[in-house]
PDB file of N, CA and C in Angstrom:
ATOM      1  N   MET A   1       4.209  -0.067  -2.796  1.00  0.00           N
ATOM      2  CA  MET A   1       3.207   0.317  -3.832  1.00  0.00           C
ATOM      3  C   MET A   1       2.918  -0.457  -3.890  1.00  0.00           C
ATOM      4  N   PRO A   2       3.711  -1.809  -4.092  1.00  0.00           N
ATOM      5  CA  PRO A   2       3.791  -2.807  -4.651  1.00  0.00           C
ATOM      6  C   PRO A   2       2.318  -3.281  -4.447  1.00  0.00           C
ATOM      7  N   LYS A   3       2.907  -3.696  -2.661  1.00  0.00           N
ATOM      8  CA  LYS A   3       1.814  -4.381  -1.638  1.00  0.00           C
ATOM      9  C   LYS A   3       0.688  -4.159  -2.051  1.00  0.00           C
ATOM     10  N   LEU A   4       0.304  -2.909  -2.523  1.00  0.00           N
ATOM     11  CA  LEU A   4      -0.889  -2.041  -2.459  1.00  0.00           C
ATOM     12  C   LEU A   4      -1.332  -2.789  -3.219  1.00  0.00           C
ATOM     13  N   HIS A   5      -0.517  -3.329  -4.636  1.00  0.00           N
ATOM     14  CA  HIS A   5      -2.134  -3.889  -6.219  1.00  0.00           C
ATOM     15  C   HIS A   5      -1.727  -4.668  -6.040  1.00  0.00           C
ATOM     16  N   TYR A   6      -0.365  -6.267  -4.995  1.00  0.00           N
ATOM     17  CA  TYR A   6      -1.398  -7.424  -4.636  1.00  0.00           C
ATOM     18  C   TYR A   6      -2.262  -7.206  -3.472  1.00  0.00           C
ATOM     19  N   LEU A   7      -2.723  -6.881  -2.591  1.00  0.00           N
ATOM     20  CA  LEU A   7      -4.144  -6.387  -2.136  1.00  0.00           C
ATOM     21  C   LEU A   7      -4.856  -6.536  -3.072  1.00  0.00           C
ATOM     22  N   LEU A   8      -4.953  -5.105  -4.057  1.00  0.00           N
ATOM     23  CA  LEU A   8      -6.071  -5.144  -4.992  1.00  0.00           C
ATOM     24  C   LEU A   8      -6.058  -5.853  -5.924  1.00  0.00           C
ATOM     25  N   ALA A   9      -5.295  -6.930  -6.544  1.00  0.00           N
ATOM     26  CA  ALA A   9      -5.635  -7.652  -7.101  1.00  0.00           C
ATOM     27  C   ALA A   9      -6.592  -8.930  -6.336  1.00  0.00           C
ATOM     28  N   ALA A  10      -5.566  -9.402  -5.375  1.00  0.00           N
ATOM     29  CA  ALA A  10      -6.510 -10.175  -4.387  1.00  0.00           C
ATOM     30  C   ALA A  10      -7.996 -10.154  -3.769  1.00  0.00           C
ATOM     31  N   ALA A  11      -8.032  -9.020  -3.999  1.00  0.00           N
ATOM     32  CA  ALA A  11      -9.239  -8.137  -3.630  1.00  0.00           C
ATOM     33  C   ALA A  11     -10.273  -8.347  -4.944  1.00  0.00           C
ATOM     34  N   LEU A  12      -9.949  -8.502  -5.853  1.00  0.00           N
ATOM     35  CA  LEU A  12     -10.832  -8.863  -7.140  1.00  0.00           C
ATOM     36  C   LEU A  12     -10.860 -10.216  -7.150  1.00  0.00           C
ATOM     37  N   LEU A  13     -10.096 -10.696  -7.086  1.00  0.00           N
ATOM     38  CA  LEU A  13     -10.011 -12.518  -6.951  1.00  0.00           C
ATOM     39  C   LEU A  13     -11.174 -12.306  -6.861  1.00  0.00           C
ATOM     40  N   VAL A  14     -11.185 -12.590  -4.788  1.00  0.00           N
ATOM     41  CA  VAL A  14     -12.063 -12.836  -4.168  1.00  0.00           C
ATOM     42  C   VAL A  14     -13.289 -11.993  -4.419  1.00  0.00           C
ATOM     43  N   ALA A  15     -13.737 -11.265  -4.730  1.00  0.00           N
ATOM     44  CA  ALA A  15     -14.900 -10.534  -5.358  1.00  0.00           C
ATOM     45  C   ALA A  15     -15.373 -11.565  -6.873  1.00  0.00           C
ATOM     46  N   SER A  16     -14.392 -11.659  -7.550  1.00  0.00           N
ATOM     47  CA  SER A  16     -14.916 -12.155  -8.357  1.00  0.00           C
ATOM     48  C   SER A  16     -14.999 -13.680  -8.556  1.00  0.00           C
ATOM     49  N   THR A  17     -14.232 -14.358  -7.334  1.00  0.00           N
ATOM     50  CA  THR A  17     -14.982 -15.689  -7.431  1.00  0.00           C
ATOM     51  C   THR A  17     -15.856 -15.457  -6.271  1.00  0.00           C
ATOM     52  N   SER A  18     -15.941 -15.622  -5.709  1.00  0.00           N
ATOM     53  CA  SER A  18     -17.441 -14.811  -4.695  1.00  0.00           C
ATOM     54  C   SER A  18     -18.496 -14.404  -5.629  1.00  0.00           C
ATOM     55  N   SER A  19     -18.061 -13.885  -7.027  1.00  0.00           N
ATOM     56  CA  SER A  19     -19.556 -13.906  -7.479  1.00  0.00           C
ATOM     57  C   SER A  19     -19.595 -14.677  -8.840  1.00  0.00           C
ATOM     58  N   PHE A  20     -18.843 -15.495  -9.403  1.00  0.00           N
ATOM     59  CA  PHE A  20     -18.867 -16.770  -9.966  1.00  0.00           C
ATOM     60  C   PHE A  20     -19.795 -17.756  -9.919  1.00  0.00           C
ATOM     61  N   ALA A  21     -18.946 -18.217  -7.593  1.00  0.00           N
ATOM     62  CA  ALA A  21     -19.392 -19.055  -6.644  1.00  0.00           C
ATOM     63  C   ALA A  21     -21.914 -18.879  -6.931  1.00  0.00           C
ATOM     64  N   GLN A  22     -21.563 -17.382  -6.692  1.00  0.00           N
ATOM     65  CA  GLN A  22     -23.293 -17.454  -6.720  1.00  0.00           C
ATOM     66  C   GLN A  22     -23.837 -17.495  -7.731  1.00  0.00           C
ATOM     67  N   SER A  23     -23.574 -17.288  -8.768  1.00  0.00           N
ATOM     68  CA  SER A  23     -23.870 -16.687 -10.258  1.00  0.00           C
ATOM     69  C   SER A  23     -23.659 -19.181 -10.228  1.00  0.00           C
ATOM     70  N   ASP A  24     -22.680 -19.584 -10.332  1.00  0.00           N
ATOM     71  CA  ASP A  24     -23.346 -21.319 -10.572  1.00  0.00           C
ATOM     72  C   ASP A  24     -24.130 -21.773  -8.902  1.00  0.00           C
ATOM     73  N   ARG A  25     -24.201 -21.469  -8.036  1.00  0.00           N
ATOM     74  CA  ARG A  25     -24.825 -21.589  -7.368  1.00  0.00           C
ATOM     75  C   ARG A  25     -27.028 -20.980  -8.020  1.00  0.00           C
ATOM     76  N   ALA A  26     -26.614 -20.380  -8.809  1.00  0.00           N
ATOM     77  CA  ALA A  26     -27.841 -19.736  -9.409  1.00  0.00           C
ATOM     78  C   ALA A  26     -28.785 -20.588 -10.505  1.00  0.00           C
ATOM     79  N   ALA A  27     -27.533 -21.418 -11.366  1.00  0.00           N
ATOM     80  CA  ALA A  27     -27.254 -22.002 -12.446  1.00  0.00           C
ATOM     81  C   ALA A  27     -27.529 -23.355 -11.860  1.00  0.00           C
ATOM     82  N   GLU A  28     -27.294 -23.596 -10.640  1.00  0.00           N
ATOM     83  CA  GLU A  28     -27.445 -25.064 -10.006  1.00  0.00           C
ATOM     84  C   GLU A  28     -29.106 -25.278  -9.810  1.00  0.00           C
ATOM     85  N   ALA A  29     -29.531 -24.519  -8.984  1.00  0.00           N
ATOM     86  CA  ALA A  29     -30.909 -24.333  -8.321  1.00  0.00           C
ATOM     87  C   ALA A  29     -31.811 -23.906  -9.564  1.00  0.00           C
ATOM     88  N   LYS A  30     -31.199 -23.356 -11.181  1.00  0.00           N
ATOM     89  CA  LYS A  30     -32.547 -22.996 -11.811  1.00  0.00           C
ATOM     90  C   LYS A  30     -32.808 -24.380 -12.383  1.00  0.00           C
ATOM     91  N   GLN A  31     -31.645 -25.628 -12.475  1.00  0.00           N
ATOM     92  CA  GLN A  31     -31.245 -26.087 -13.470  1.00  0.00           C
ATOM     93  C   GLN A  31     -32.074 -27.533 -12.292  1.00  0.00           C
ATOM     94  N   ASP A  32     -31.809 -27.652 -10.907  1.00  0.00           N
ATOM     95  CA  ASP A  32     -32.222 -28.065  -9.734  1.00  0.00           C
ATOM     96  C   ASP A  32     -34.591 -28.427 -10.240  1.00  0.00           C
ATOM     97  N   MET A  33     -34.461 -27.162  -9.733  1.00  0.00           N
ATOM     98  CA  MET A  33     -36.143 -26.299  -9.909  1.00  0.00           C
ATOM     99  C   MET A  33     -36.451 -26.891 -11.271  1.00  0.00           C
ATOM    100  N   GLN A  34     -35.776 -27.039 -12.457  1.00  0.00           N
ATOM    101  CA  GLN A  34     -36.349 -27.759 -13.820  1.00  0.00           C
ATOM    102  C   GLN A  34     -36.233 -28.323 -13.719  1.00  0.00           C
ATOM    103  N   ALA A  35     -35.364 -29.741 -13.455  1.00  0.00           N
ATOM    104  CA  ALA A  35     -35.471 -30.668 -12.855  1.00  0.00           C
ATOM    105  C   ALA A  35     -36.984 -31.722 -11.848  1.00  0.00           C
ATOM    106  N   ARG A  36     -37.921 -31.045 -11.066  1.00  0.00           N
ATOM    107  CA  ARG A  36     -38.605 -31.186  -9.908  1.00  0.00           C
ATOM    108  C   ARG A  36     -39.561 -30.828 -11.520  1.00  0.00           C
ATOM    109  N   LEU A  37     -39.958 -29.510 -11.614  1.00  0.00           N
ATOM    110  CA  LEU A  37     -40.815 -28.908 -12.133  1.00  0.00           C
ATOM    111  C   LEU A  37     -41.134 -30.764 -13.044  1.00  0.00           C
ATOM    112  N   LYS A  38     -40.195 -30.797 -14.105  1.00  0.00           N
ATOM    113  CA  LYS A  38     -39.777 -31.614 -15.252  1.00  0.00           C
ATOM    114  C   LYS A  38     -40.882 -32.931 -14.576  1.00  0.00           C
ATOM    115  N   ALA A  39     -39.708 -33.648 -12.887  1.00  0.00           N
ATOM    116  CA  ALA A  39     -40.242 -35.034 -12.645  1.00  0.00           C
ATOM    117  C   ALA A  39     -41.826 -34.736 -11.859  1.00  0.00           C
ATOM    118  N   ALA A  40     -42.310 -33.382 -11.490  1.00  0.00           N
ATOM    119  CA  ALA A  40     -43.910 -33.178 -11.482  1.00  0.00           C
ATOM    120  C   ALA A  40     -45.010 -33.806 -12.365  1.00  0.00           C
ATOM    121  N   ASP A  41     -44.362 -32.656 -12.865  1.00  0.00           N
ATOM    122  CA  ASP A  41     -44.736 -32.621 -14.796  1.00  0.00           C
ATOM    123  C   ASP A  41     -46.131 -34.698 -14.642  1.00  0.00           C
ATOM    124  N   ALA A  42     -46.130 -34.736 -14.000  1.00  0.00           N
ATOM    125  CA  ALA A  42     -46.327 -36.818 -14.387  1.00  0.00           C
ATOM    126  C   ALA A  42     -47.023 -37.144 -16.001  1.00  0.00           C
ATOM    127  N   ASN A  43     -48.470 -36.119 -16.365  1.00  0.00           N
ATOM    128  CA  ASN A  43     -48.376 -36.548 -17.536  1.00  0.00           C
ATOM    129  C   ASN A  43     -47.863 -35.670 -19.213  1.00  0.00           C
ATOM    130  N   GLY A  44     -47.056 -35.362 -18.350  1.00  0.00           N
ATOM    131  CA  GLY A  44     -45.688 -34.087 -19.089  1.00  0.00           C
ATOM    132  C   GLY A  44     -45.877 -34.075 -21.331  1.00  0.00           C
ATOM    133  N   ASP A  45     -47.524 -33.063 -19.862  1.00  0.00           N
ATOM    134  CA  ASP A  45     -47.931 -32.060 -21.153  1.00  0.00           C
ATOM    135  C   ASP A  45     -47.197 -31.091 -21.389  1.00  0.00           C
ATOM    136  N   GLY A  46     -46.422 -30.828 -20.224  1.00  0.00           N
ATOM    137  CA  GLY A  46     -45.296 -29.358 -20.532  1.00  0.00           C
ATOM    138  C   GLY A  46     -46.009 -28.720 -18.825  1.00  0.00           C
ATOM    139  N   PHE A  47     -47.297 -28.870 -17.961  1.00  0.00           N
ATOM    140  CA  PHE A  47     -47.439 -28.378 -17.474  1.00  0.00           C
ATOM    141  C   PHE A  47     -48.355 -28.178 -15.864  1.00  0.00           C
ATOM    142  N   ILE A  48     -48.060 -27.935 -15.014  1.00  0.00           N
ATOM    143  CA  ILE A  48     -48.217 -28.196 -14.123  1.00  0.00           C
ATOM    144  C   ILE A  48     -49.535 -28.244 -13.442  1.00  0.00           C
ATOM    145  N   ASP A  49     -50.296 -29.440 -13.565  1.00  0.00           N
ATOM    146  CA  ASP A  49     -52.529 -28.930 -12.964  1.00  0.00           C
ATOM    147  C   ASP A  49     -51.965 -29.331 -11.521  1.00  0.00           C
ATOM    148  N   ARG A  50     -52.933 -28.375 -10.827  1.00  0.00           N
ATOM    149  CA  ARG A  50     -53.629 -28.813  -9.262  1.00  0.00           C
ATOM    150  C   ARG A  50     -53.230 -30.380  -8.805  1.00  0.00           C
ATOM    151  N   LYS A  51     -52.867 -31.309  -9.487  1.00  0.00           N
ATOM    152  CA  LYS A  51     -52.532 -32.582  -8.792  1.00  0.00           C
ATOM    153  C   LYS A  51     -50.732 -32.750  -8.752  1.00  0.00           C
ATOM    154  N   GLU A  52     -50.658 -32.533  -9.483  1.00  0.00           N
ATOM    155  CA  GLU A  52     -49.443 -32.533 -10.087  1.00  0.00           C
ATOM    156  C   GLU A  52     -49.121 -31.716  -9.195  1.00  0.00           C
ATOM    157  N   ALA A  53     -48.757 -30.674  -8.327  1.00  0.00           N
ATOM    158  CA  ALA A  53     -47.862 -29.198  -7.812  1.00  0.00           C
ATOM    159  C   ALA A  53     -48.280 -30.234  -5.975  1.00  0.00           C
ATOM    160  N   GLU A  54     -49.830 -30.457  -5.673  1.00  0.00           N
ATOM    161  CA  GLU A  54     -49.706 -31.491  -4.509  1.00  0.00           C
ATOM    162  C   GLU A  54     -48.878 -32.583  -4.346  1.00  0.00           C
ATOM    163  N   ALA A  55     -49.156 -32.794  -6.024  1.00  0.00           N
ATOM    164  CA  ALA A  55     -48.362 -34.486  -5.059  1.00  0.00           C
ATOM    165  C   ALA A  55     -46.131 -34.106  -4.856  1.00  0.00           C
ATOM    166  N   GLY A  56     -46.210 -33.416  -5.879  1.00  0.00           N
ATOM    167  CA  GLY A  56     -44.678 -32.949  -5.397  1.00  0.00           C
ATOM    168  C   GLY A  56     -44.224 -31.612  -5.476  1.00  0.00           C
ATOM    169  N   LEU A  57     -45.094 -31.079  -4.928  1.00  0.00           N
ATOM    170  CA  LEU A  57     -44.309 -29.073  -5.455  1.00  0.00           C
ATOM    171  C   LEU A  57     -45.473 -28.222  -3.519  1.00  0.00           C
ATOM    172  N   PRO A  58     -44.783 -28.879  -2.411  1.00  0.00           N
ATOM    173  CA  PRO A  58     -46.423 -27.942  -2.160  1.00  0.00           C
ATOM    174  C   PRO A  58     -46.016 -26.460  -2.250  1.00  0.00           C
ATOM    175  N   ARG A  59     -44.933 -25.870  -2.376  1.00  0.00           N
ATOM    176  CA  ARG A  59     -45.127 -24.532  -2.448  1.00  0.00           C
ATOM    177  C   ARG A  59     -45.821 -23.745  -3.043  1.00  0.00           C
ATOM    178  N   ILE A  60     -45.776 -24.692  -4.412  1.00  0.00           N
ATOM    179  CA  ILE A  60     -46.293 -23.889  -5.293  1.00  0.00           C
ATOM    180  C   ILE A  60     -48.333 -24.007  -5.390  1.00  0.00           C
ATOM    181  N   ALA A  61     -48.200 -24.992  -5.109  1.00  0.00           N
ATOM    182  CA  ALA A  61     -49.503 -25.906  -4.563  1.00  0.00           C
ATOM    183  C   ALA A  61     -50.170 -24.940  -3.828  1.00  0.00           C
ATOM    184  N   LYS A  62     -50.084 -24.543  -2.567  1.00  0.00           N
ATOM    185  CA  LYS A  62     -49.941 -23.807  -1.527  1.00  0.00           C
ATOM    186  C   LYS A  62     -50.032 -22.117  -2.305  1.00  0.00           C
ATOM    187  N   ASN A  63     -49.652 -21.823  -3.388  1.00  0.00           N
ATOM    188  CA  ASN A  63     -49.832 -20.586  -4.592  1.00  0.00           C
ATOM    189  C   ASN A  63     -50.585 -20.888  -5.519  1.00  0.00           C
ATOM    190  N   PHE A  64     -50.899 -21.695  -5.691  1.00  0.00           N
ATOM    191  CA  PHE A  64     -51.315 -22.393  -7.026  1.00  0.00           C
ATOM    192  C   PHE A  64     -52.370 -21.398  -7.852  1.00  0.00           C
ATOM    193  N   ASP A  65     -53.766 -20.472  -7.267  1.00  0.00           N
ATOM    194  CA  ASP A  65     -54.454 -20.058  -7.813  1.00  0.00           C
ATOM    195  C   ASP A  65     -53.874 -18.202  -8.080  1.00  0.00           C
ATOM    196  N   LYS A  66     -52.410 -17.986  -6.730  1.00  0.00           N
ATOM    197  CA  LYS A  66     -52.077 -16.710  -7.350  1.00  0.00           C
ATOM    198  C   LYS A  66     -51.786 -17.296  -8.320  1.00  0.00           C
ATOM    199  N   ILE A  67     -50.660 -18.134  -8.550  1.00  0.00           N
ATOM    200  CA  ILE A  67     -49.719 -18.567 -10.109  1.00  0.00           C
ATOM    201  C   ILE A  67     -50.010 -18.235 -11.159  1.00  0.00           C
ATOM    202  N   ASP A  68     -51.396 -19.540 -10.794  1.00  0.00           N
ATOM    203  CA  ASP A  68     -51.944 -20.017 -12.076  1.00  0.00           C
ATOM    204  C   ASP A  68     -52.981 -18.224 -12.480  1.00  0.00           C
ATOM    205  N   THR A  69     -51.955 -17.529 -12.919  1.00  0.00           N
ATOM    206  CA  THR A  69     -52.972 -16.211 -13.584  1.00  0.00           C
ATOM    207  C   THR A  69     -54.195 -15.980 -14.833  1.00  0.00           C
ATOM    208  N   ASP A  70     -54.372 -17.357 -15.177  1.00  0.00           N
ATOM    209  CA  ASP A  70     -54.973 -17.220 -16.436  1.00  0.00           C
ATOM    210  C   ASP A  70     -56.346 -18.033 -16.308  1.00  0.00           C
ATOM    211  N   GLN A  71     -56.332 -18.803 -15.109  1.00  0.00           N
ATOM    212  CA  GLN A  71     -57.319 -19.298 -14.057  1.00  0.00           C
ATOM    213  C   GLN A  71     -57.634 -20.126 -15.055  1.00  0.00           C
ATOM    214  N   ASP A  72     -56.791 -21.199 -15.668  1.00  0.00           N
ATOM    215  CA  ASP A  72     -56.840 -22.500 -16.206  1.00  0.00           C
ATOM    216  C   ASP A  72     -57.047 -23.635 -15.642  1.00  0.00           C
ATOM    217  N   GLY A  73     -56.491 -23.848 -14.839  1.00  0.00           N
ATOM    218  CA  GLY A  73     -56.306 -25.010 -13.931  1.00  0.00           C
ATOM    219  C   GLY A  73     -54.699 -25.799 -14.111  1.00  0.00           C
ATOM    220  N   LYS A  74     -53.706 -25.293 -15.103  1.00  0.00           N
ATOM    221  CA  LYS A  74     -52.693 -24.994 -14.643  1.00  0.00           C
ATOM    222  C   LYS A  74     -52.045 -24.453 -15.086  1.00  0.00           C
ATOM    223  N   LEU A  75     -50.747 -24.429 -14.951  1.00  0.00           N
ATOM    224  CA  LEU A  75     -49.580 -23.620 -14.888  1.00  0.00           C
ATOM    225  C   LEU A  75     -48.370 -24.258 -15.851  1.00  0.00           C
ATOM    226  N   SER A  76     -48.995 -22.835 -16.404  1.00  0.00           N
ATOM    227  CA  SER A  76     -47.611 -23.247 -17.871  1.00  0.00           C
ATOM    228  C   SER A  76     -46.568 -22.463 -17.225  1.00  0.00           C
ATOM    229  N   PRO A  77     -44.480 -22.759 -18.529  1.00  0.00           N
ATOM    230  CA  PRO A  77     -43.858 -22.356 -18.541  1.00  0.00           C
ATOM    231  C   PRO A  77     -43.688 -20.692 -18.058  1.00  0.00           C
ATOM    232  N   GLY A  78     -44.921 -20.528 -18.637  1.00  0.00           N
ATOM    233  CA  GLY A  78     -45.260 -18.734 -18.115  1.00  0.00           C
ATOM    234  C   GLY A  78     -45.807 -18.172 -17.366  1.00  0.00           C
ATOM    235  N   GLU A  79     -46.363 -18.885 -16.891  1.00  0.00           N
ATOM    236  CA  GLU A  79     -46.681 -18.153 -15.253  1.00  0.00           C
ATOM    237  C   GLU A  79     -45.508 -19.111 -14.261  1.00  0.00           C
ATOM    238  N   LEU A  80     -44.452 -20.004 -14.308  1.00  0.00           N
ATOM    239  CA  LEU A  80     -43.597 -20.305 -13.354  1.00  0.00           C
ATOM    240  C   LEU A  80     -42.935 -20.039 -13.225  1.00  0.00           C
ATOM    241  N   LYS A  81     -42.558 -19.107 -14.842  1.00  0.00           N
ATOM    242  CA  LYS A  81     -41.069 -17.626 -14.707  1.00  0.00           C
ATOM    243  C   LYS A  81     -41.906 -17.227 -14.290  1.00  0.00           C
ATOM    244  N   GLN A  82     -42.577 -16.233 -14.030  1.00  0.00           N
ATOM    245  CA  GLN A  82     -43.534 -15.241 -13.537  1.00  0.00           C
ATOM    246  C   GLN A  82     -43.108 -15.069 -12.369  1.00  0.00           C
ATOM    247  N   ALA A  83     -43.841 -16.385 -11.495  1.00  0.00           N
ATOM    248  CA  ALA A  83     -43.782 -16.780 -10.037  1.00  0.00           C
ATOM    249  C   ALA A  83     -42.230 -16.601  -9.518  1.00  0.00           C
ATOM    250  N   ALA A  84     -41.275 -16.664 -10.728  1.00  0.00           N
ATOM    251  CA  ALA A  84     -40.299 -16.968  -9.581  1.00  0.00           C
ATOM    252  C   ALA A  84     -39.256 -15.973  -9.980  1.00  0.00           C
ATOM    253  N   ALA A  85     -39.548 -15.088 -10.808  1.00  0.00           N
ATOM    254  CA  ALA A  85     -38.984 -13.626 -10.988  1.00  0.00           C
ATOM    255  C   ALA A  85     -40.239 -12.700  -9.903  1.00  0.00           C
ATOM    256  N   ALA A  86     -41.066 -12.320 -10.128  1.00  0.00           N
ATOM    257  CA  ALA A  86     -42.048 -12.310  -8.582  1.00  0.00           C
ATOM    258  C   ALA A  86     -41.399 -12.617  -6.660  1.00  0.00           C
ATOM    259  N   ALA A  87     -40.937 -14.195  -6.787  1.00  0.00           N
ATOM    260  CA  ALA A  87     -40.488 -14.671  -6.054  1.00  0.00           C
ATOM    261  C   ALA A  87     -39.035 -13.732  -5.889  1.00  0.00           C
ATOM    262  N   ARG A  88     -38.445 -13.870  -6.636  1.00  0.00           N
ATOM    263  CA  ARG A  88     -36.277 -13.398  -6.747  1.00  0.00           C
ATOM    264  C   ARG A  88     -36.699 -11.656  -5.599  1.00  0.00           C
ATOM    265  N   GLN A  89     -37.913 -11.329  -6.240  1.00  0.00           N
ATOM    266  CA  GLN A  89     -37.730  -9.544  -6.936  1.00  0.00           C
ATOM    267  C   GLN A  89     -37.888  -9.477  -5.155  1.00  0.00           C
ATOM    268  N   ARG A  90     -39.158 -10.264  -4.249  1.00  0.00           N
ATOM    269  CA  ARG A  90     -40.225  -9.930  -3.574  1.00  0.00           C
ATOM    270  C   ARG A  90     -38.472  -9.884  -2.785  1.00  0.00           C
ATOM    271  N   PHE A  91     -37.386 -11.196  -2.626  1.00  0.00           N
ATOM    272  CA  PHE A  91     -36.502 -11.488  -1.902  1.00  0.00           C
ATOM    273  C   PHE A  91     -34.997 -10.999  -2.351  1.00  0.00           C
ATOM    274  N   GLY A  92     -35.575 -10.095  -3.061  1.00  0.00           N
ATOM    275  CA  GLY A  92     -33.814  -9.300  -3.129  1.00  0.00           C
ATOM    276  C   GLY A  92     -33.100 -10.203  -4.042  1.00  0.00           C
ATOM    277  N   ARG A  93     -33.011 -11.104  -4.761  1.00  0.00           N
ATOM    278  CA  ARG A  93     -31.993 -12.352  -5.614  1.00  0.00           C
ATOM    279  C   ARG A  93     -31.969 -11.815  -6.864  1.00  0.00           C
TER     280      ARG A  93
END
């Protein structure tokens, strides 16, 4: 029986390590995206307009009209968060 306990403990350790690695990757991806958005916001107004998206964020530029839900010509942090959540849901992440 003690071997079974060691195996269970090892399996739990591997699973928890994998979970931490996934959360670390998710945190790194989030930080990377935030840095890319900040860098793309050339005028520093806290929004991404079409020109800024085209200059540095090709995927966002491609879907600009869909992401710009209020059709004001700029992407707010809320619109970007909503688009990211929809993408995670679509891709099962």
